[in-house]
Amino acid sequence: MSARRDISRSMVAFALAMLAVLVLAGITWIPPLIGKDSGVNVTRPGLLTVDDAVTGTVDFPDGASVTLYASGLRLADAGGVLVDTVTRGAPVTAFTGDVTGTGGKRRENLTTAVGNVHLTERLVTDDLVRYTGIVYDDDRRLERPLTIDIAEAYGRFRFIVAVKGADAVVIHLRHDAQTIGYAPTVPDTNLKNRAYWLRNLWPASTPVFTTVRGTSVAMGPADVNRALDLRETGRTDVHIWSGRAELGLTRLRPPVEDSEP
């Protein structure tokens, strides 16, 4: 009887161990599998390099600011941080290619992707900070001129990315908790582990999602294919099929306590 009990306990322990392995595998593999069905390309940020002369904080007259670190960009208003780009990675990837299909069955078809960013110059005016540089591939065989304009007025930021010769731009944001969508363009729930196509002609000035920081984010222009990708840990990727992409950032409510990094 004792031997049978030992065998039974061993089998239970083995079954529990296998169940744990399956759960871990599900956590690891389910988001990429969902991504394949979405038609939105999983786009990991490349390397960010920044010349020393362009780093630092620029303050706007109303207390808002933009800061470029060696690790990324931060936009803040008088109430605190609105958004960070992805930490220790390039804030932008550029594609050439096209989108086929309609509605939720659209698919990105890429011919080139360049995801490393080098920022070399900064221009500052009363209401605008402009960073210029290049976005390039790993072999440095393909590089494209890049401009990042950050304009601010009356508490509203415009984060504008332009890549010459690109068909699409991906803006890589640091993921914030409680990223809630605005229906009907995306579900009005906590968005995670999925990619979402925006409804066609959803206005560029109308928010798509909000975060724990109290920030609402709009995506433009309106007359192009746009998608939101939250499948990979730590990032919210904004896909906009235009060589010029724009995010509109406003604070609609105070940040949740302790939401600052």
mmCIF file with all atom_site columns, C-alpha atoms in Angstrom, residues 2 27 46 50 64 70 92 94 96 130 132 149 154 158 164 172 177 186 190 202 204 217-218 221:
data_model
loop_
_atom_site.group_PDB
_atom_site.id
_atom_site.type_symbol
_atom_site.label_atom_id
_atom_site.label_alt_id
_atom_site.label_comp_id
_atom_site.label_asym_id
_atom_site.label_entity_id
_atom_site.label_seq_id
_atom_site.pdbx_PDB_ins_code
_atom_site.Cartn_x
_atom_site.Cartn_y
_atom_site.Cartn_z
_atom_site.occupancy
_atom_site.B_iso_or_equiv
_atom_site.pdbx_formal_charge
_atom_site.auth_seq_id
_atom_site.auth_comp_id
_atom_site.auth_asym_id
_atom_site.auth_atom_id
_atom_site.pdbx_PDB_model_num
ATOM 1  C CA . SER A 1 2   ? 2.831   2.372  0.876   1.00 0.00 ? 2   SER A CA 1
ATOM 2  C CA . ILE A 1 27  ? 1.673   32.797 -21.347 1.00 0.00 ? 27  ILE A CA 1
ATOM 3  C CA . GLY A 1 46  ? 15.805  48.955 -32.524 1.00 0.00 ? 46  GLY A CA 1
ATOM 4  C CA . VAL A 1 50  ? 21.552  60.338 -29.179 1.00 0.00 ? 50  VAL A CA 1
ATOM 5  C CA . ALA A 1 64  ? 4.939   71.577 -19.748 1.00 0.00 ? 64  ALA A CA 1
ATOM 6  C CA . ALA A 1 70  ? 19.835  58.558 -23.875 1.00 0.00 ? 70  ALA A CA 1
ATOM 7  C CA . VAL A 1 92  ? 10.299  54.936 -34.110 1.00 0.00 ? 92  VAL A CA 1
ATOM 8  C CA . ALA A 1 94  ? 9.590   52.913 -40.414 1.00 0.00 ? 94  ALA A CA 1
ATOM 9  C CA . THR A 1 96  ? 7.623   50.354 -46.699 1.00 0.00 ? 96  THR A CA 1
ATOM 10 C CA . ARG A 1 130 ? 12.245  69.514 -33.259 1.00 0.00 ? 130 ARG A CA 1
ATOM 11 C CA . THR A 1 132 ? 16.252  65.478 -36.485 1.00 0.00 ? 132 THR A CA 1
ATOM 12 C CA . ASP A 1 149 ? 8.306   67.467 -33.754 1.00 0.00 ? 149 ASP A CA 1
ATOM 13 C CA . TYR A 1 154 ? -2.779  75.007 -23.759 1.00 0.00 ? 154 TYR A CA 1
ATOM 14 C CA . ARG A 1 158 ? 1.229   67.063 -30.702 1.00 0.00 ? 158 ARG A CA 1
ATOM 15 C CA . LYS A 1 164 ? 11.008  60.528 -45.717 1.00 0.00 ? 164 LYS A CA 1
ATOM 16 C CA . HIS A 1 172 ? 6.940   52.762 -29.616 1.00 0.00 ? 172 HIS A CA 1
ATOM 17 C CA . ALA A 1 177 ? -1.186  50.265 -16.678 1.00 0.00 ? 177 ALA A CA 1
ATOM 18 C CA . VAL A 1 186 ? -11.400 49.727 -29.882 1.00 0.00 ? 186 VAL A CA 1
ATOM 19 C CA . ASN A 1 190 ? -8.261  47.231 -20.326 1.00 0.00 ? 190 ASN A CA 1
ATOM 20 C CA . TRP A 1 202 ? -12.001 57.542 -36.785 1.00 0.00 ? 202 TRP A CA 1
ATOM 21 C CA . ALA A 1 204 ? -7.542  62.061 -35.698 1.00 0.00 ? 204 ALA A CA 1
ATOM 22 C CA . VAL A 1 217 ? -4.024  59.538 -26.808 1.00 0.00 ? 217 VAL A CA 1
ATOM 23 C CA . ALA A 1 218 ? -5.361  60.274 -30.301 1.00 0.00 ? 218 ALA A CA 1
ATOM 24 C CA . PRO A 1 221 ? -4.102  61.114 -39.759 1.00 0.00 ? 221 PRO A CA 1
#
